[in-house]
Short mmCIF file of C-alpha atoms and ligand atoms in Angstrom, two decimals:
data_model
loop_
_atom_site.label_atom_id
_atom_site.label_comp_id
_atom_site.label_asym_id
_atom_site.label_seq_id
_atom_site.Cartn_x
_atom_site.Cartn_y
_atom_site.Cartn_z
CA HIS A 1 -1.08 -138.49 -38.72
CA HIS A 2 2.47 -139.80 -38.69
CA HIS A 3 2.45 -142.93 -36.60
CA ARG A 4 5.73 -144.42 -35.43
CA GLY A 5 5.28 -147.91 -34.05
CA ARG A 6 7.42 -148.96 -31.11
CA GLU A 7 8.73 -152.45 -30.27
CA ASP A 8 5.91 -152.90 -27.79
CA GLY A 9 3.53 -152.30 -30.67
CA CYS A 10 1.92 -149.25 -29.18
CA LEU A 11 1.69 -146.37 -31.57
CA THR A 12 3.31 -143.08 -30.68
CA MET A 13 1.64 -140.14 -32.34
CA THR A 14 4.10 -137.54 -33.60
CA ALA A 15 2.49 -134.15 -33.91
CA PRO A 16 1.46 -133.37 -37.49
CA ALA A 17 3.54 -130.61 -39.11
CA ILE A 18 1.21 -127.86 -40.28
CA VAL A 19 1.03 -124.35 -41.65
CA LEU A 20 -1.95 -122.38 -40.35
CA ASP A 21 -3.32 -119.84 -42.87
CA CYS A 22 -5.48 -117.45 -40.87
CA ASP A 23 -7.12 -114.04 -40.48
CA PRO A 24 -7.00 -113.44 -36.69
CA GLY A 25 -9.74 -112.83 -35.68
CA ILE A 26 -11.13 -113.95 -32.36
CA ASP A 27 -11.84 -117.60 -33.19
CA ASP A 28 -8.58 -117.74 -35.18
CA ALA A 29 -6.80 -116.92 -31.90
CA PHE A 30 -8.22 -120.08 -30.31
CA ALA A 31 -7.20 -122.03 -33.42
CA ILE A 32 -3.62 -120.74 -33.03
CA PHE A 33 -3.54 -121.88 -29.37
CA CYS A 34 -4.83 -125.34 -30.40
CA ALA A 35 -2.23 -125.54 -33.18
CA LEU A 36 0.60 -124.62 -30.78
CA ARG A 37 -0.52 -127.29 -28.32
CA HIS A 38 -1.12 -130.20 -30.68
CA THR A 39 0.87 -129.68 -33.88
CA GLU A 40 4.37 -128.90 -35.07
CA LEU A 41 3.40 -125.37 -36.15
CA LEU A 42 5.88 -124.60 -38.93
CA ALA A 43 4.49 -121.15 -39.72
CA LEU A 44 1.50 -118.88 -39.75
CA THR A 45 0.47 -117.30 -43.05
CA THR A 46 -1.92 -114.36 -42.84
CA VAL A 47 -4.63 -113.12 -45.15
CA ASP A 48 -7.10 -110.25 -45.56
CA GLY A 49 -10.41 -111.39 -44.08
CA ASN A 50 -11.92 -110.41 -40.74
CA VAL A 51 -9.75 -107.29 -40.85
CA ASP A 52 -7.03 -106.07 -43.22
CA VAL A 53 -3.80 -108.04 -43.61
CA GLU A 54 -1.80 -105.37 -41.74
CA ASN A 55 -3.92 -106.15 -38.67
CA THR A 56 -4.20 -109.91 -39.17
CA THR A 57 -0.40 -110.08 -39.46
CA ARG A 58 0.21 -107.93 -36.36
CA ASN A 59 -2.41 -109.99 -34.47
CA ALA A 60 -0.75 -113.27 -35.48
CA ARG A 61 2.64 -112.08 -34.23
CA TYR A 62 1.11 -110.76 -30.99
CA LEU A 63 -0.71 -114.05 -30.28
CA LEU A 64 2.44 -116.14 -30.84
CA ASP A 65 4.46 -113.79 -28.63
CA LEU A 66 1.83 -113.91 -25.86
CA ALA A 67 1.71 -117.71 -26.09
CA GLY A 68 5.49 -117.89 -25.67
CA ALA A 69 6.16 -118.99 -29.27
CA PRO A 70 7.71 -115.87 -30.86
CA SER A 71 10.01 -117.94 -33.08
CA VAL A 72 7.18 -119.32 -35.22
CA PRO A 73 7.52 -117.41 -38.52
CA VAL A 74 4.61 -115.23 -39.68
CA HIS A 75 4.39 -114.74 -43.45
CA ARG A 76 2.17 -111.87 -44.62
CA GLY A 77 -0.31 -112.83 -47.36
CA ALA A 78 -2.86 -111.29 -49.69
CA SER A 79 -4.22 -107.83 -48.92
CA ARG A 80 -7.44 -108.41 -50.88
CA PRO A 81 -9.47 -111.20 -52.56
CA ILE A 82 -8.09 -112.46 -55.89
CA ARG A 83 -10.75 -110.77 -58.03
CA SER A 84 -13.27 -108.96 -55.81
CA THR A 85 -13.18 -106.08 -53.37
CA SER A 86 -12.50 -106.69 -49.70
CA GLN A 87 -15.22 -106.44 -47.04
CA HIS A 88 -14.13 -107.05 -43.44
CA ALA A 89 -16.01 -108.24 -40.33
CA ARG A 90 -14.98 -105.68 -37.72
CA GLN A 91 -18.49 -105.72 -36.26
CA VAL A 92 -17.81 -109.27 -35.04
CA HIS A 93 -14.07 -109.21 -34.31
CA GLY A 94 -13.56 -105.61 -33.21
CA PRO A 95 -11.62 -102.68 -34.73
CA SER A 96 -8.21 -104.41 -34.48
CA GLY A 97 -9.58 -107.91 -35.13
CA LEU A 98 -8.92 -108.91 -31.52
CA GLY A 99 -11.88 -107.31 -29.80
CA LEU A 100 -10.87 -104.25 -27.78
CA VAL A 101 -7.25 -105.37 -27.29
CA ASP A 102 -4.81 -102.57 -28.17
CA VAL A 103 -2.47 -104.90 -30.10
CA PRO A 104 1.20 -103.90 -29.70
CA ASP A 105 3.77 -104.28 -32.46
CA VAL A 106 5.72 -107.13 -30.85
CA ALA A 107 9.42 -107.65 -31.35
CA ALA A 108 9.07 -110.95 -33.22
CA PRO A 109 9.88 -109.99 -36.84
CA GLU A 110 7.68 -110.72 -39.80
CA ALA A 111 9.23 -113.37 -42.08
CA ALA A 112 10.92 -112.00 -45.20
CA THR A 113 9.01 -114.23 -47.64
CA SER A 114 5.34 -113.85 -48.53
CA ALA A 115 2.62 -116.27 -47.54
CA VAL A 116 2.38 -117.64 -51.08
CA ASP A 117 6.15 -118.22 -51.31
CA ALA A 118 6.13 -119.87 -47.88
CA LEU A 119 3.20 -122.14 -48.83
CA LEU A 120 4.90 -123.14 -52.10
CA ALA A 121 8.22 -123.83 -50.35
CA LEU A 122 6.77 -125.69 -47.36
CA SER A 123 4.51 -127.82 -49.57
CA GLU A 124 7.69 -129.55 -50.83
CA ARG A 125 7.93 -131.07 -47.32
CA ASP A 126 6.54 -134.60 -47.12
CA GLY A 127 3.36 -134.86 -45.11
CA LEU A 128 2.82 -131.13 -44.70
CA MET A 129 -0.75 -130.33 -43.71
CA VAL A 130 -2.29 -126.91 -44.35
CA VAL A 131 -5.05 -125.69 -42.06
CA ALA A 132 -6.93 -122.63 -43.31
CA THR A 133 -9.21 -120.60 -41.05
CA GLY A 134 -9.77 -117.59 -43.29
CA PRO A 135 -10.59 -116.93 -46.96
CA LEU A 136 -8.70 -119.21 -49.40
CA THR A 137 -7.00 -116.30 -51.19
CA ASN A 138 -3.40 -117.34 -50.43
CA LEU A 139 -4.07 -120.94 -51.50
CA ALA A 140 -5.70 -119.80 -54.75
CA LEU A 141 -2.74 -117.52 -55.50
CA ALA A 142 -0.33 -120.41 -54.81
CA ILE A 143 -2.29 -122.61 -57.25
CA GLU A 144 -2.33 -119.88 -59.93
CA GLN A 145 1.44 -119.43 -59.53
CA ASP A 146 2.24 -123.18 -59.56
CA ARG A 147 -0.46 -125.57 -60.78
CA SER A 148 1.29 -128.53 -59.15
CA PHE A 149 0.71 -127.00 -55.69
CA ALA A 150 -2.85 -128.39 -55.55
CA ASP A 151 -1.57 -131.95 -56.06
CA ARG A 152 1.40 -131.59 -53.71
CA VAL A 153 -0.37 -130.12 -50.70
CA GLY A 154 -3.12 -131.61 -48.75
CA PRO A 155 -5.39 -132.39 -47.47
CA VAL A 156 -6.21 -128.82 -46.58
CA HIS A 157 -8.46 -128.61 -43.54
CA TRP A 158 -10.55 -125.45 -44.02
CA MET A 159 -13.08 -123.72 -41.83
CA GLY A 160 -15.43 -122.55 -44.55
CA GLY A 161 -18.69 -123.00 -46.40
CA ALA A 162 -22.13 -123.92 -45.16
CA ILE A 163 -24.55 -126.58 -46.35
CA ASP A 164 -27.46 -124.86 -44.68
CA ALA A 165 -27.86 -121.17 -43.69
CA GLY A 166 -24.98 -118.73 -44.03
CA ASN A 167 -23.75 -116.15 -41.53
CA VAL A 168 -22.65 -113.17 -43.60
CA THR A 169 -25.59 -113.53 -45.97
CA ALA A 170 -28.59 -115.84 -45.81
CA THR A 171 -26.75 -118.34 -47.98
CA ALA A 172 -23.01 -117.79 -47.53
CA GLU A 173 -20.42 -118.35 -44.82
CA PHE A 174 -17.93 -115.48 -44.38
CA ASN A 175 -14.65 -117.15 -45.48
CA SER A 176 -16.32 -118.51 -48.61
CA TRP A 177 -18.12 -115.21 -49.30
CA HIS A 178 -15.09 -112.95 -48.73
CA ASP A 179 -13.24 -114.58 -51.63
CA ALA A 180 -15.64 -116.87 -53.50
CA ASP A 181 -13.38 -116.76 -56.59
CA ALA A 182 -10.56 -118.28 -54.51
CA VAL A 183 -12.84 -121.13 -53.43
CA GLU A 184 -13.74 -121.74 -57.08
CA VAL A 185 -10.04 -121.81 -58.08
CA CYS A 186 -9.32 -124.37 -55.33
CA LEU A 187 -12.29 -126.59 -56.23
CA ARG A 188 -11.52 -126.52 -59.97
CA ALA A 189 -7.84 -127.33 -59.31
CA GLY A 190 -8.89 -130.43 -57.39
CA LEU A 191 -7.37 -129.26 -54.11
CA GLU A 192 -8.00 -132.00 -51.55
CA LEU A 193 -10.22 -130.13 -49.06
CA THR A 194 -11.69 -131.24 -45.76
CA THR A 195 -14.15 -128.55 -44.71
CA TYR A 196 -15.63 -127.58 -41.35
CA GLY A 197 -18.67 -125.56 -42.39
CA LEU A 198 -21.17 -123.61 -40.31
CA ASP A 199 -23.45 -126.66 -39.98
CA LEU A 200 -20.55 -128.31 -38.12
CA THR A 201 -19.04 -125.39 -36.22
CA ARG A 202 -22.40 -124.11 -34.92
CA GLN A 203 -22.50 -127.31 -32.82
CA VAL A 204 -19.49 -126.04 -30.82
CA ARG A 205 -20.56 -123.13 -28.59
CA MET A 206 -18.67 -121.32 -25.81
CA GLY A 207 -20.12 -118.58 -23.64
CA THR A 208 -20.04 -116.75 -20.35
CA HIS A 209 -19.39 -119.77 -18.14
CA HIS A 210 -16.32 -120.61 -20.26
CA THR A 211 -15.17 -117.01 -19.94
CA ALA A 212 -15.54 -117.24 -16.16
CA ALA A 213 -13.60 -120.53 -16.09
CA LEU A 214 -10.82 -118.99 -18.21
CA ARG A 215 -10.58 -115.98 -15.87
CA ARG A 216 -9.89 -118.37 -12.97
CA LYS A 217 -6.81 -119.73 -14.80
CA ARG A 218 -3.39 -118.24 -14.08
CA SER A 219 -2.09 -117.78 -17.62
CA ARG A 220 -1.80 -114.73 -19.89
CA THR A 221 -3.38 -116.60 -22.77
CA ALA A 222 -6.36 -117.68 -20.63
CA ILE A 223 -7.01 -114.08 -19.59
CA LEU A 224 -6.71 -112.85 -23.19
CA ALA A 225 -8.96 -115.69 -24.35
CA ALA A 226 -11.56 -114.61 -21.77
CA ASP A 227 -11.37 -111.01 -23.00
CA LEU A 228 -11.76 -112.13 -26.63
CA LEU A 229 -14.65 -114.46 -25.78
CA ASP A 230 -16.39 -111.66 -23.84
CA TYR A 231 -16.20 -109.41 -26.91
CA TYR A 232 -17.28 -112.24 -29.23
CA GLU A 233 -20.25 -112.99 -26.93
CA ALA A 234 -21.32 -109.35 -26.83
CA HIS A 235 -21.19 -108.94 -30.63
CA GLY A 236 -22.22 -112.37 -31.87
CA THR A 237 -25.44 -114.29 -32.35
CA GLN A 238 -27.66 -113.88 -29.31
CA ASP A 239 -29.50 -117.20 -29.09
CA GLY A 240 -28.37 -117.80 -25.52
CA LEU A 241 -26.32 -120.87 -26.49
CA GLY A 242 -22.94 -119.12 -26.59
CA GLN A 243 -20.80 -118.32 -29.62
CA PRO A 244 -19.80 -120.79 -32.35
CA MET A 245 -16.09 -121.64 -32.15
CA HIS A 246 -15.53 -122.02 -35.88
CA ASP A 247 -11.77 -122.02 -36.47
CA PRO A 248 -10.48 -124.33 -33.72
CA CYS A 249 -12.60 -127.12 -35.29
CA ALA A 250 -10.37 -127.13 -38.37
CA VAL A 251 -7.20 -127.55 -36.26
CA LEU A 252 -8.70 -130.17 -33.93
CA GLY A 253 -10.01 -132.06 -36.96
CA VAL A 254 -6.34 -132.67 -37.85
CA THR A 255 -5.16 -133.50 -34.33
CA HIS A 256 -8.27 -135.23 -32.95
CA PRO A 257 -10.08 -136.72 -35.99
CA GLN A 258 -11.79 -139.23 -33.70
CA LEU A 259 -13.94 -136.35 -32.41
CA PHE A 260 -15.50 -135.76 -35.83
CA SER A 261 -17.39 -137.72 -38.47
CA TYR A 262 -16.99 -136.98 -42.16
CA GLU A 263 -18.61 -137.67 -45.50
CA ARG A 264 -17.51 -136.94 -49.07
CA ALA A 265 -19.59 -134.83 -51.43
CA PRO A 266 -19.23 -132.91 -54.70
CA ILE A 267 -19.36 -129.20 -53.76
CA VAL A 268 -19.80 -126.12 -55.95
CA VAL A 269 -19.47 -122.48 -54.94
CA SER A 270 -21.44 -119.55 -56.34
CA THR A 271 -19.58 -116.49 -57.63
CA GLN A 272 -22.81 -114.74 -58.64
CA ALA A 273 -23.40 -111.45 -56.82
CA GLU A 274 -26.57 -112.29 -54.94
CA THR A 275 -25.48 -115.76 -53.80
CA ARG A 276 -21.71 -115.16 -53.75
CA GLY A 277 -19.90 -117.69 -51.55
CA GLN A 278 -22.83 -120.10 -51.27
CA THR A 279 -21.52 -123.67 -51.21
CA THR A 280 -23.93 -126.41 -52.28
CA ILE A 281 -23.75 -130.14 -52.81
CA ALA A 282 -23.71 -130.64 -56.58
CA SER A 283 -24.75 -133.51 -58.79
CA ALA A 284 -22.00 -136.10 -59.14
CA ASP A 285 -21.49 -135.35 -62.85
CA ASP A 286 -20.97 -131.57 -62.37
CA SER A 287 -17.48 -130.98 -63.77
CA SER A 288 -17.05 -127.71 -61.84
CA ALA A 289 -17.62 -129.48 -58.52
CA GLY A 290 -14.76 -130.42 -56.25
CA SER A 291 -15.07 -133.73 -54.43
CA ILE A 292 -14.38 -132.76 -50.86
CA THR A 293 -14.71 -134.22 -47.40
CA LEU A 294 -17.26 -132.51 -45.18
CA ALA A 295 -17.13 -132.73 -41.40
CA ARG A 296 -20.73 -133.48 -40.40
CA SER A 297 -20.79 -134.21 -36.66
CA VAL A 298 -18.56 -133.46 -33.70
CA ASP A 299 -18.16 -134.42 -30.04
CA ALA A 300 -18.65 -130.79 -29.00
CA ASP A 301 -17.94 -131.32 -25.28
CA ALA A 302 -14.59 -132.98 -26.03
CA VAL A 303 -13.65 -130.27 -28.54
CA ILE A 304 -14.52 -127.54 -26.04
CA THR A 305 -12.39 -129.27 -23.38
CA GLU A 306 -9.43 -129.19 -25.81
CA ILE A 307 -10.06 -125.53 -26.70
CA MET A 308 -10.12 -124.60 -22.99
CA ARG A 309 -6.88 -126.53 -22.28
CA ALA A 310 -5.14 -124.91 -25.27
CA ALA A 311 -6.31 -121.43 -24.28
CA GLU A 312 -4.88 -121.96 -20.78
CA HIS A 313 -1.60 -123.63 -21.79
CA PRO A 314 -0.92 -123.44 -25.56
CA LEU A 315 2.61 -124.82 -25.13
CA ALA A 316 1.88 -127.81 -22.94
CA ASN A 317 1.17 -130.85 -25.05
CA GLY A 318 -0.35 -134.26 -24.80
O1 RIB B 401 -17.65 -117.73 -40.79
C1 RIB B 401 -16.71 -117.89 -39.77
C2 RIB B 401 -15.33 -117.58 -40.26
O2 RIB B 401 -15.26 -116.23 -40.67
C3 RIB B 401 -14.27 -117.73 -39.17
O3 RIB B 401 -13.06 -118.14 -39.75
C4 RIB B 401 -14.13 -116.34 -38.62
O4 RIB B 401 -12.81 -116.09 -38.10
C5 RIB B 401 -14.35 -115.52 -39.86
O5 RIB B 401 -13.12 -115.41 -40.54
CA1 CA B 402 -11.01 -116.87 -39.36
#
């Protein structure tokens, strides 16, 4: 955070300036609302993940327009993983990536520069934070284009990985699995990563009573959020506890770190076919391991309160 002390000694918190790299995506939509409410959102960069980059880019522009922030630039990113084939998650996020919403092509133009060029340029800015809620493809491409990027940027707060069970396979979380090679590039380059893995995000559940509460709000984003959450609930894990709100955790970890606890660990990622994307805690002397910060616990009620407020009024702040 960028604290600016005042003469009376009380700290005023200026909103952290971030770029949000995302693959909207239902939970990405909630992450975008949280970012609008609590950060200086410099840009969105989009990536192939839940659905193809054509759709994730259109969805990003639509969500910003709906939230009343059409001037936030959207930079289109990678259309496929760096070295593997792309496999989407339409069964969870719907045909367009935003449930059953028929996403219009909003007026807000796509930025002229690519996601990688935007990430490289913006990382020259002091104190820039990158939040990533999709596969790490764009970050890996930025590192391969300019090795100094990994040292300049960071920490990167990423929703990805899992220390225990996966979600797309028994062992792997989707963002890590979709582009495991990109995760390996980032770890080997020493990118400073703070990760919000499934073991963390599964503690933050929202379900039908949140949808009902959102429907009672009088804002366009609240109604859309309710529609997205309804779809997510109908197509997600049915353990009666509601759906895990993965991506907003990575944004709120930047803006509300007091709601999380963290520990550092050496992490490796598998790029072998049968365990692709599995992230495991490695031995300390494993040279291929990246030393990253793992979010381990969360005040789920407080995080859900922030997600609900951001879904209702993404542009109010404080
Ligand atoms: O595994 C959950 C992650 O995969 C989330 O980012 C969700 O949006 C999907 O991309
Ligand atoms: Ca996502």
